[in-house]
Amino acid sequence: MVNTITIGQYVPAESIIHELDPRTKIGAVTLLIVALFLVNSFTGYGLITGFLGVAILLSGLPVRFVMRSIRPLVIIIIFTFILNIFMTPGKTLLLLGPLQVTDTGLYRGTFMSIRLVLLILATSLLTLTTSPIRLTDGVERILAPFKRVGVPAHELAMMMTIALRFIPTLLEETDRIMKAQMARGADFESGNLVGRAKNLVPLLVPLFISAFRRADELATAMEARCYRGDEGRTKLTQLVVRRVDVVALLATVAFLTGTVIWFRV
Amino acid sequence: MIRVEGLTHVYQTRQGQELKAVDGVDLNIAPGEFVAIIGHNGSGKSTLAKHFNALLTPTSGRVWVAGISTSDAGRLWEIRQKVGMVFQNPDNQIVATTVEEDAAFGPENLGVAPAEIRRRVDEALQAVGMEEYARHAPHLLSGGQKQRVAIAGVLAMRPACIVLDEPTAMLDPVGREEVLGTIKRLNRDEGITVVLITHFMEEAVEAGRVIVMENGRIVMDGKPKEVFSQVRRLKELHLDVPPITELAQSLAREGVPVTPDTLTVEEMVQQLLGN
Ligand SMILES: Nc1ncnc2c1ncn2[C@@H]1O[C@H](COP(=O)(O)OP(=O)(O)OP(=O)(O)O)[C@@H](O)[C@H]1O
Ligand SMILES: [Mg+2]
């Protein structure tokens, strides 16, 4: 049951998108997100969808597979949609008891949902085509200039690496503890909200205890391997910006700026 | 390689009491030796081992690694590069998200040049037979494979000595075999000094020297044959004797011509066939 959660896990393959420098991809996705918040029309979103579609095709990943990353967040999307439909004032289209569906509500709801879907697809494409190492290296390098003003670039990247490394381990452990507690009669699936939350205690307590023990042992193991922050540290994999990165980033900037200027009402 | 003089280590427990985990240990480990340390739970094995690469420093007494005192804080990293450490839980010592990145972690910390890291990582993975898994995610490996990755991570730092604290305790028999085979090969072929802490007597007999700890002290120290032939003494210390040694002793008592210090099945077979 826990294994169905895959948070945009990296899928190794050879494609232009895979081989782009992680900084290019992080930059492009950031720009795209900004554009999503600035663009204010369906036509604009249509263009961005097309742009993202091309990127997905270039990545060589099956489109359906990329779309699957929306699934864990479907509830949030639906929730956003419904909330917007009912809560936005405007001309009433439909009356459902005390609730009213308005025209602007319908418009806003649809718009927000599309925005969320595009957001999720863009970030998923990033994590699906970038290995965790390159991703964290990219983050570290992007943040490096801000070290002077106190941004702990290396530490953040290290935390990300460790989180990514231990997510599968902790998921496995959660599953194991759940099964063990279920064998003793624990019930995680029925009851009201409060009851369910209470039932999680016998799951969370052992999980946290074990996580703290792991953290302690990992810290010792890292120290034993001469870890001392990023002072004097080198890297196995070097990041290099190639011509294709420059082209890709410029193309993204040009396209998104164009779209924003044109369709920002 | 490692010299310990009058080492005592006292822990401050949470109740504010003092607990003497290691109590006046003197020890000398020569380069190239394969030493097994046994002793029951809480006898101070891990505490002693953590002094070998300055994860702990003595409360009193001194420890030298390749002539460097572990109390010399300025040379801490040099010591940790020379003496690598492998721990019990394979999951909690792998840092990175792929096998090769993890093997690179040590040399990266030491500031080795990227091309040289590449070379060392490839060599280290080859030495533990994990080169095919270089780009795999560690959580998908078996326990024995994970432990070999951990060993590779240490090897990539080019240590002179590896200390392993119950590396096989959480593994199945196949994984144990893999790890022990790797350790033995590294000691024999690469001349790396090995200190192996273990609860498995079958593993201890493979070493060139066995040290028995009890209450923070070294109570026995000698060749496996010398140590394991003292069955009564070991039983007093609540330690197991390799089953084959126990059998040999019973047989000897019954008048079967086998020596009571038989340690392995092969030895036993040879003696029985020889007669
Ligand atoms: N961090 C600590 N703080 C306080 N006491 C400790 C600490 N670590 C170990 N001890 C105590 O020191 C003693 C020796 O522990 P140590 O871990 O060295 O034994 P060990 O021989 O490795 O045991 P095991 O076979 O269980 O691994 C034990 O009584 C233990 O409870
Ligand atoms: Mg121990």
Coordinates of C-alpha atoms and ligand atoms in Angstrom, one line a residue:
Chain A
M1 CA 0.0 0.0 0.0
V2 CA 2.9 2.3 0.7
N3 CA 4.8 1.2 -2.4
T4 CA 2.3 3.0 -4.7
I5 CA 3.8 6.3 -3.7
T6 CA 6.5 7.2 -6.2
I7 CA 7.5 10.8 -5.9
G8 CA 8.7 11.4 -9.5
Q9 CA 11.4 8.7 -9.3
Y10 CA 14.2 9.1 -11.7
V11 CA 13.9 6.9 -14.9
P12 CA 17.3 6.5 -16.5
A13 CA 17.3 6.8 -20.3
E14 CA 19.2 8.6 -23.0
S15 CA 17.5 11.7 -24.3
I16 CA 18.3 15.4 -24.8
I17 CA 16.2 16.2 -21.8
H18 CA 18.0 13.6 -19.6
E19 CA 21.4 14.9 -20.7
L20 CA 20.8 18.6 -20.1
D21 CA 22.7 20.1 -17.2
P22 CA 20.5 19.9 -14.0
R23 CA 20.9 23.6 -13.6
T24 CA 19.4 24.2 -17.0
K25 CA 16.4 22.1 -16.1
I26 CA 15.9 23.6 -12.7
G27 CA 16.1 27.0 -14.2
A28 CA 13.7 26.2 -17.0
V29 CA 11.2 24.7 -14.6
T30 CA 11.4 27.7 -12.2
L31 CA 10.8 30.0 -15.2
L32 CA 7.8 27.9 -16.3
I33 CA 6.3 28.1 -12.8
V34 CA 6.7 31.8 -12.7
A35 CA 5.1 32.1 -16.1
L36 CA 2.2 29.9 -14.9
F37 CA 1.4 32.5 -12.3
L38 CA 1.7 35.4 -14.6
V39 CA -0.2 34.2 -17.6
N40 CA -3.8 34.9 -17.4
S41 CA -5.5 33.3 -20.3
F42 CA -6.4 29.9 -21.6
T43 CA -4.6 30.5 -24.9
G44 CA -1.5 31.3 -22.9
Y45 CA -1.8 28.0 -21.0
G46 CA -2.4 26.2 -24.2
L47 CA 0.9 27.4 -25.5
I48 CA 2.7 26.5 -22.3
T49 CA 1.0 23.1 -22.5
G50 CA 2.4 22.7 -26.0
F51 CA 5.9 23.7 -24.8
L52 CA 5.8 21.2 -22.0
G53 CA 4.4 18.5 -24.4
V54 CA 7.4 19.0 -26.7
A55 CA 9.7 18.6 -23.7
I56 CA 7.9 15.4 -22.6
L57 CA 8.2 14.0 -26.1
L58 CA 11.9 14.9 -26.3
S59 CA 12.5 13.0 -23.0
G60 CA 11.4 9.8 -24.7
L61 CA 9.3 8.9 -21.6
P62 CA 5.9 7.4 -22.4
V63 CA 3.4 10.3 -22.1
R64 CA 1.0 8.2 -20.0
F65 CA 3.8 7.4 -17.6
V66 CA 4.5 11.1 -17.0
M67 CA 0.8 11.8 -16.6
R68 CA 0.7 9.2 -13.8
S69 CA 2.6 11.6 -11.6
I70 CA -0.6 13.6 -11.3
R71 CA -2.4 10.7 -9.6
P72 CA -1.2 11.2 -6.0
L73 CA -2.4 14.8 -6.1
V74 CA -5.7 14.3 -7.8
I75 CA -7.6 15.0 -4.6
I76 CA -6.0 18.3 -4.2
I77 CA -6.8 19.3 -7.8
I78 CA -10.4 18.3 -7.4
F79 CA -10.6 20.1 -4.1
T80 CA -9.2 23.3 -5.7
F81 CA -11.7 22.9 -8.5
I82 CA -14.7 22.6 -6.3
L83 CA -13.6 25.3 -3.9
N84 CA -13.2 27.7 -6.7
I85 CA -16.5 26.8 -8.4
F86 CA -18.6 27.4 -5.3
M87 CA -16.7 30.2 -3.6
T88 CA -16.2 32.7 -6.4
P89 CA -18.9 35.4 -6.7
G90 CA -20.4 36.0 -10.2
K91 CA -23.4 35.2 -12.3
T92 CA -25.2 32.2 -11.0
L93 CA -25.4 29.3 -13.4
L94 CA -26.7 26.6 -11.1
L95 CA -28.1 26.4 -7.6
L96 CA -27.3 23.4 -5.5
G97 CA -29.2 24.0 -2.2
P98 CA -27.3 26.8 -0.4
L99 CA -24.4 26.5 -2.9
Q100 CA -24.2 28.3 -6.2
V101 CA -22.1 27.6 -9.2
T102 CA -21.1 30.9 -10.9
D103 CA -19.7 31.5 -14.3
T104 CA -16.5 33.1 -13.0
G105 CA -16.3 30.3 -10.5
L106 CA -16.4 27.7 -13.2
Y107 CA -13.8 29.7 -15.1
R108 CA -11.5 30.1 -12.1
G109 CA -11.9 26.5 -11.1
T110 CA -10.9 25.2 -14.5
F111 CA -8.1 27.6 -14.7
M112 CA -6.6 26.8 -11.3
S113 CA -6.8 23.1 -12.0
I114 CA -5.0 23.4 -15.2
R115 CA -2.3 25.5 -13.5
L116 CA -1.8 22.8 -10.8
V117 CA -1.7 20.0 -13.4
L118 CA 1.0 21.9 -15.4
L119 CA 2.9 22.7 -12.3
I120 CA 3.0 19.0 -11.3
L121 CA 3.9 17.8 -14.8
A122 CA 6.8 20.3 -15.1
T123 CA 8.3 19.4 -11.8
S124 CA 7.8 15.7 -12.4
L125 CA 9.5 15.9 -15.8
L126 CA 12.5 17.4 -13.9
T127 CA 12.7 14.7 -11.3
L128 CA 11.9 11.9 -13.8
T129 CA 14.8 12.9 -16.1
T130 CA 17.4 14.0 -13.5
S131 CA 19.2 11.6 -11.3
P132 CA 19.1 12.6 -7.6
I133 CA 22.8 13.2 -7.5
R134 CA 22.7 15.6 -10.5
L135 CA 19.6 17.2 -9.0
T136 CA 21.2 17.9 -5.7
D137 CA 24.5 18.9 -7.4
G138 CA 22.5 21.3 -9.5
V139 CA 20.8 22.8 -6.4
E140 CA 24.1 23.2 -4.6
R141 CA 25.7 24.9 -7.6
I142 CA 22.8 27.3 -8.1
L143 CA 22.8 28.2 -4.5
A144 CA 26.6 28.5 -4.2
P145 CA 26.7 32.2 -5.0
F146 CA 24.4 32.9 -2.1
K147 CA 26.7 31.2 0.4
R148 CA 28.2 34.6 1.1
V149 CA 24.9 35.9 2.5
G150 CA 24.5 32.8 4.7
V151 CA 22.6 30.3 2.5
P152 CA 23.9 26.9 3.5
A153 CA 24.1 25.6 -0.1
H154 CA 26.1 22.5 0.6
E155 CA 24.2 21.5 3.7
L156 CA 20.8 21.9 1.9
A157 CA 22.1 19.7 -1.0
M158 CA 23.4 17.1 1.5
M159 CA 20.0 17.1 3.3
M160 CA 18.3 16.5 0.0
T161 CA 20.6 13.6 -0.9
I162 CA 20.1 12.0 2.5
A163 CA 16.3 12.5 2.3
L164 CA 16.2 10.9 -1.2
R165 CA 18.5 8.1 0.0
F166 CA 16.3 7.3 3.0
I167 CA 12.8 7.8 1.6
P168 CA 12.6 4.2 0.2
T169 CA 14.2 2.8 3.4
L170 CA 11.7 4.5 5.6
L171 CA 8.8 3.6 3.4
E172 CA 9.8 -0.1 3.6
E173 CA 10.1 0.3 7.3
T174 CA 6.6 1.9 7.6
D175 CA 5.2 -0.9 5.7
R176 CA 6.9 -3.4 8.0
I177 CA 5.7 -1.7 11.2
M178 CA 2.2 -1.4 9.8
K179 CA 2.0 -5.1 9.1
A180 CA 3.4 -5.9 12.5
Q181 CA 0.9 -3.7 14.2
M182 CA -1.9 -5.0 12.1
A183 CA -1.0 -8.5 13.0
R184 CA -1.5 -7.4 16.6
G185 CA -4.9 -6.1 15.8
A186 CA -4.2 -2.4 15.0
D187 CA -6.6 -0.9 12.5
F188 CA -5.4 1.8 10.2
E189 CA -8.3 1.9 7.8
S190 CA -11.6 2.5 9.6
G191 CA -13.1 4.9 12.1
N192 CA -13.5 8.6 12.0
L193 CA -10.8 11.1 11.5
V194 CA -9.8 11.5 15.1
G195 CA -9.9 7.7 15.7
R196 CA -7.7 7.2 12.6
A197 CA -5.2 9.8 13.7
K198 CA -5.1 8.0 17.1
N199 CA -4.5 4.7 15.4
L200 CA -1.4 6.2 13.8
V201 CA 0.4 6.6 17.1
P202 CA 1.6 2.9 17.3
L203 CA 3.0 3.4 13.7
L204 CA 4.6 6.8 14.2
V205 CA 6.3 6.2 17.5
P206 CA 8.4 3.2 16.4
L207 CA 9.1 4.9 13.1
F208 CA 10.4 8.0 14.7
I209 CA 12.5 6.1 17.2
S210 CA 14.1 4.1 14.4
A211 CA 14.6 7.2 12.3
F212 CA 16.5 8.9 15.1
R213 CA 18.7 5.8 15.6
R214 CA 19.4 5.7 11.9
A215 CA 20.3 9.4 11.9
D216 CA 22.7 8.9 14.8
E217 CA 24.4 5.9 13.1
L218 CA 24.6 7.6 9.8
A219 CA 26.3 10.7 11.3
T220 CA 28.9 8.4 12.9
A221 CA 29.5 6.6 9.6
M222 CA 29.9 9.9 7.8
E223 CA 32.3 11.2 10.3
A224 CA 34.3 7.9 10.1
R225 CA 34.6 8.6 6.3
C226 CA 36.1 12.0 7.0
Y227 CA 33.0 14.1 6.3
R228 CA 33.5 17.7 7.5
G229 CA 31.1 19.8 5.5
D230 CA 32.1 21.2 2.1
E231 CA 35.5 22.5 3.1
G232 CA 38.0 21.1 0.7
R233 CA 35.5 18.7 -0.8
T234 CA 35.6 17.6 -4.4
K235 CA 33.0 15.8 -6.5
L236 CA 33.1 12.6 -8.5
T237 CA 30.7 14.0 -11.2
Q238 CA 31.5 17.4 -12.6
L239 CA 28.7 19.5 -14.0
V240 CA 29.5 21.1 -17.4
V241 CA 27.4 23.6 -19.3
R242 CA 27.3 22.6 -23.0
R243 CA 26.0 24.4 -26.1
V244 CA 22.7 22.5 -25.9
D245 CA 22.1 23.8 -22.4
V246 CA 22.6 27.4 -23.5
V247 CA 20.3 26.8 -26.4
A248 CA 17.6 25.1 -24.3
L249 CA 17.7 27.8 -21.6
L250 CA 17.6 30.7 -24.1
A251 CA 14.7 29.0 -26.0
T252 CA 12.8 28.6 -22.8
V253 CA 13.4 32.2 -21.7
A254 CA 12.3 33.5 -25.2
F255 CA 9.2 31.4 -25.4
L256 CA 8.0 32.1 -21.8
T257 CA 8.7 35.8 -21.9
G258 CA 6.9 36.0 -25.2
T259 CA 3.9 34.1 -23.8
V260 CA 3.8 36.2 -20.6
I261 CA 4.0 39.5 -22.4
W262 CA 1.3 38.5 -24.9
F263 CA -1.2 36.8 -22.7
R264 CA -0.9 38.8 -19.5
V265 CA -4.1 40.7 -19.2
Chain B
M1 CA 49.8 -0.4 12.8
I2 CA 47.7 0.2 15.9
R3 CA 49.2 0.6 19.3
V4 CA 47.1 0.9 22.5
E5 CA 48.6 1.6 25.9
G6 CA 46.7 1.5 29.1
L7 CA 43.5 2.6 27.4
T8 CA 40.5 3.3 29.6
H9 CA 37.2 4.7 28.4
V10 CA 34.5 5.9 30.8
Y11 CA 31.1 6.8 29.5
Q12 CA 28.9 9.3 31.3
T13 CA 25.5 7.6 31.5
R14 CA 22.3 9.5 31.4
Q15 CA 21.7 8.8 35.0
G16 CA 24.9 10.7 35.7
Q17 CA 26.8 7.6 36.6
E18 CA 30.1 6.6 35.2
L19 CA 30.5 3.4 33.2
K20 CA 33.9 2.0 32.5
A21 CA 33.5 0.4 29.1
V22 CA 37.2 -0.2 28.4
D23 CA 39.5 -0.8 31.3
G24 CA 43.2 -0.7 31.0
V25 CA 43.7 -2.3 27.6
D26 CA 47.2 -2.8 26.1
L27 CA 47.3 -4.0 22.5
N28 CA 49.5 -4.0 19.5
I29 CA 48.3 -4.8 16.0
A30 CA 50.9 -5.3 13.4
P31 CA 50.5 -4.3 9.7
G32 CA 48.8 -7.0 7.7
E33 CA 47.3 -8.8 10.6
F34 CA 43.8 -10.3 10.6
V35 CA 42.5 -9.9 14.1
A36 CA 39.1 -11.1 15.4
I37 CA 37.6 -9.6 18.5
I38 CA 35.0 -11.6 20.4
G39 CA 33.3 -11.2 23.7
H40 CA 29.7 -11.1 24.8
N41 CA 27.3 -8.1 24.7
G42 CA 28.6 -5.0 26.5
S43 CA 32.1 -6.3 26.9
G44 CA 33.5 -3.1 25.3
K45 CA 34.4 -4.3 21.8
S46 CA 32.7 -1.5 19.9
T47 CA 34.1 1.1 22.4
L48 CA 37.6 -0.2 21.9
A49 CA 37.2 -0.3 18.1
K50 CA 35.9 3.3 18.0
H51 CA 39.3 4.3 19.4
F52 CA 41.1 2.9 16.4
N53 CA 39.9 5.7 14.2
A54 CA 39.4 8.5 16.7
L55 CA 35.6 8.3 16.8
L56 CA 36.3 8.1 20.5
T57 CA 39.4 9.4 22.3
P58 CA 40.8 7.8 25.5
T59 CA 39.6 8.9 28.9
S60 CA 43.1 7.8 29.9
G61 CA 45.9 5.9 28.2
R62 CA 46.9 6.4 24.5
V63 CA 46.2 5.1 21.1
W64 CA 48.6 5.4 18.1
V65 CA 47.6 4.7 14.5
A66 CA 50.6 4.4 12.2
G67 CA 52.6 6.4 14.7
I68 CA 50.0 9.2 15.1
S69 CA 48.4 9.7 18.4
T70 CA 44.6 9.7 18.1
S71 CA 44.5 12.6 20.7
D72 CA 46.2 14.8 18.1
A73 CA 43.1 16.6 16.8
G74 CA 45.1 18.2 14.0
R75 CA 45.6 14.9 12.3
L76 CA 42.2 13.5 12.8
W77 CA 41.4 13.2 9.1
E78 CA 44.7 11.5 8.4
I79 CA 43.9 8.9 11.0
R80 CA 40.4 8.3 9.7
Q81 CA 41.8 7.9 6.1
K82 CA 44.2 5.3 7.4
V83 CA 41.7 3.3 9.4
G84 CA 38.4 2.8 7.7
M85 CA 35.3 1.6 9.6
V86 CA 32.4 -0.6 8.6
F87 CA 29.4 -0.8 10.9
Q88 CA 26.7 -3.4 11.7
N89 CA 23.6 -1.9 9.9
P90 CA 24.2 -1.7 6.2
D91 CA 21.3 0.7 5.7
N92 CA 22.6 3.3 8.1
Q93 CA 26.0 3.8 6.6
I94 CA 25.3 4.3 2.9
V95 CA 25.0 8.0 2.3
A96 CA 24.4 8.5 -1.4
T97 CA 21.6 7.5 -3.8
T98 CA 23.8 5.3 -6.1
V99 CA 26.4 2.7 -5.3
E100 CA 29.3 4.5 -7.1
E101 CA 28.4 7.9 -5.5
D102 CA 28.5 6.2 -2.2
A103 CA 31.9 4.7 -2.9
A104 CA 33.0 8.2 -3.9
F105 CA 31.9 9.8 -0.6
G106 CA 35.1 9.2 1.3
P107 CA 37.6 10.4 -1.4
E108 CA 35.3 13.4 -2.1
N109 CA 35.6 14.4 1.6
L110 CA 39.4 14.0 1.3
G111 CA 39.5 16.4 -1.6
V112 CA 40.8 13.9 -4.1
A113 CA 40.8 15.1 -7.8
P114 CA 37.7 13.9 -9.8
A115 CA 39.6 11.7 -12.2
E116 CA 41.4 10.0 -9.4
I117 CA 38.1 9.5 -7.5
R118 CA 36.8 7.8 -10.6
R119 CA 39.7 5.4 -10.7
R120 CA 39.5 4.6 -7.0
V121 CA 35.7 4.0 -7.1
D122 CA 36.1 1.6 -10.0
E123 CA 38.9 -0.2 -8.3
A124 CA 37.1 -0.4 -5.0
L125 CA 33.9 -1.7 -6.5
Q126 CA 35.9 -4.3 -8.4
A127 CA 37.7 -5.3 -5.3
V128 CA 34.4 -6.2 -3.6
G129 CA 32.8 -7.6 -6.8
M130 CA 30.1 -4.8 -7.1
E131 CA 31.3 -3.2 -10.3
E132 CA 28.1 -4.3 -12.1
Y133 CA 26.0 -2.5 -9.7
A134 CA 27.8 0.9 -9.9
R135 CA 24.7 2.8 -10.9
H136 CA 22.2 0.9 -8.8
A137 CA 20.2 2.4 -6.0
P138 CA 21.5 1.0 -2.7
H139 CA 18.1 0.2 -1.2
L140 CA 17.5 -2.4 -3.9
L141 CA 20.5 -4.4 -3.0
S142 CA 20.7 -7.4 -0.7
G143 CA 22.2 -7.1 2.8
G144 CA 25.4 -8.7 1.8
Q145 CA 25.7 -6.5 -1.3
K146 CA 25.1 -3.4 0.8
Q147 CA 27.8 -4.4 3.2
R148 CA 30.2 -4.9 0.3
V149 CA 29.3 -1.4 -0.9
A150 CA 30.1 -0.1 2.6
I151 CA 33.5 -1.9 2.4
A152 CA 34.1 -0.4 -1.1
G153 CA 33.4 3.1 0.4
V154 CA 36.1 2.5 2.9
L155 CA 38.5 1.0 0.3
A156 CA 38.2 4.0 -1.9
M157 CA 39.9 6.0 0.8
R158 CA 42.9 3.7 0.4
P159 CA 43.1 2.7 4.1
A160 CA 45.9 0.7 5.6
C161 CA 43.5 -0.9 8.0
I162 CA 39.8 -1.7 8.1
V163 CA 37.8 -2.2 11.3
L164 CA 34.5 -4.0 11.0
D165 CA 32.1 -3.9 13.9
E166 CA 29.8 -6.9 13.5
P167 CA 29.4 -6.4 9.8
T168 CA 27.6 -9.7 9.3
A169 CA 25.2 -9.6 12.3
M170 CA 22.2 -8.5 10.2
L171 CA 22.9 -10.7 7.2
D172 CA 21.7 -14.1 6.1
P173 CA 24.2 -17.0 5.7
V174 CA 24.8 -16.2 2.0
G175 CA 25.4 -12.5 2.8
R176 CA 27.8 -13.5 5.6
E177 CA 29.7 -15.7 3.3
E178 CA 30.1 -12.9 0.7
V179 CA 31.3 -10.4 3.3
L180 CA 33.7 -12.7 5.0
G181 CA 35.1 -13.9 1.7
T182 CA 35.7 -10.2 0.7
I183 CA 37.4 -9.4 4.0
K184 CA 39.7 -12.4 3.8
R185 CA 40.7 -11.6 0.2
L186 CA 41.5 -8.0 1.0
N187 CA 43.7 -9.1 3.9
R188 CA 45.4 -11.8 1.9
D189 CA 45.8 -10.1 -1.5
E190 CA 46.0 -6.4 -0.7
G191 CA 47.8 -6.8 2.6
I192 CA 45.2 -4.6 4.4
T193 CA 45.1 -5.0 8.2
V194 CA 41.7 -6.2 9.3
V195 CA 40.1 -6.0 12.7
L196 CA 36.8 -8.0 12.7
I197 CA 34.4 -7.8 15.7
T198 CA 32.0 -10.7 15.5
H199 CA 29.6 -12.9 17.4
F200 CA 30.1 -15.8 15.0
M201 CA 32.9 -18.1 16.1
E202 CA 33.0 -19.6 12.6
E203 CA 34.2 -16.2 11.4
A204 CA 36.7 -15.7 14.2
V205 CA 38.5 -19.0 13.4
E206 CA 39.3 -17.6 10.0
A207 CA 41.4 -14.8 11.6
G208 CA 45.1 -15.1 12.3
R209 CA 44.6 -13.9 15.9
V210 CA 41.7 -13.9 18.3
I211 CA 41.2 -11.5 21.1
V212 CA 38.6 -12.2 23.8
M213 CA 37.1 -9.3 25.7
E214 CA 35.3 -9.4 29.0
N215 CA 34.2 -6.4 31.2
G216 CA 36.4 -4.0 29.2
R217 CA 39.5 -6.1 29.5
I218 CA 41.3 -8.4 27.1
V219 CA 41.2 -11.8 28.8
M220 CA 42.5 -14.0 26.0
D221 CA 44.7 -13.3 23.0
G222 CA 46.3 -15.8 20.7
K223 CA 46.0 -17.9 17.6
P224 CA 42.5 -19.3 17.0
K225 CA 43.7 -22.8 17.9
E226 CA 45.1 -21.6 21.2
V227 CA 42.0 -19.6 22.1
F228 CA 39.3 -22.1 21.0
S229 CA 40.9 -25.1 22.5
Q230 CA 40.2 -23.6 25.9
V231 CA 36.6 -24.7 25.8
R232 CA 36.0 -24.5 29.6
R233 CA 37.4 -21.0 29.8
L234 CA 35.3 -19.8 26.9
K235 CA 32.2 -21.3 28.5
E236 CA 32.9 -19.5 31.7
L237 CA 32.9 -16.3 29.7
H238 CA 29.5 -17.3 28.2
L239 CA 31.0 -17.6 24.7
D240 CA 30.3 -20.2 22.1
V241 CA 33.0 -22.5 20.8
P242 CA 32.9 -23.4 17.1
P243 CA 30.6 -26.5 17.0
I244 CA 33.3 -28.5 15.2
T245 CA 35.7 -27.9 18.1
E246 CA 33.2 -29.0 20.6
L247 CA 32.6 -32.2 18.6
A248 CA 36.4 -32.8 18.3
Q249 CA 36.8 -32.5 22.1
S250 CA 33.9 -35.0 22.8
L251 CA 35.4 -37.4 20.3
A252 CA 38.9 -37.0 21.8
R253 CA 37.4 -37.7 25.2
E254 CA 35.9 -40.9 23.8
G255 CA 39.3 -42.0 22.5
V256 CA 38.8 -41.1 18.8
P257 CA 42.2 -39.9 17.6
V258 CA 41.4 -36.3 16.7
T259 CA 43.1 -33.3 18.2
P260 CA 41.0 -31.2 20.5
D261 CA 41.9 -28.0 18.8
T262 CA 40.3 -28.8 15.5
L263 CA 38.7 -25.7 14.1
T264 CA 37.2 -26.5 10.7
V265 CA 35.3 -29.3 9.1
E266 CA 38.1 -29.9 6.6
E267 CA 40.6 -30.3 9.3
M268 CA 38.3 -32.9 11.0
V269 CA 37.7 -34.8 7.8
Q270 CA 41.4 -34.9 7.1
Q271 CA 42.2 -36.3 10.6
L272 CA 39.4 -38.9 10.4
L273 CA 40.4 -40.0 6.9
G274 CA 44.1 -40.0 7.8
N275 CA 43.4 -42.6 10.5
Ligands
LIG1 N1 27.3 6.1 24.2 C1 27.3 5.4 25.4 N2 26.9 6.0 26.5 C2 26.9 5.3 27.7 N3 27.2 4.0 27.8 C3 27.6 3.3 26.7 C4 27.6 4.0 25.4 N4 28.0 3.1 24.5 C5 28.2 2.0 25.1 N5 27.9 2.1 26.4 C6 28.1 1.0 27.4 O1 29.4 0.6 27.4 C7 29.5 -0.8 27.6 C8 30.3 -1.4 26.4 O2 29.6 -1.2 25.2 P1 30.1 -1.6 23.8 O3 29.2 -1.2 22.8 O4 31.5 -1.2 23.7 O5 30.1 -3.2 23.9 P2 30.1 -4.3 22.8 O6 31.1 -5.3 23.3 O7 30.4 -3.7 21.5 O8 28.7 -4.9 22.8 P3 27.8 -5.6 21.7 O9 28.3 -6.9 21.5 O10 26.4 -5.5 22.2 O11 28.0 -4.7 20.5 C9 28.1 -1.3 27.6 O12 27.8 -1.5 29.0 C10 27.3 -0.2 27.1 O13 26.0 -0.2 27.7
MG2 MG 29.2 -3.5 19.7

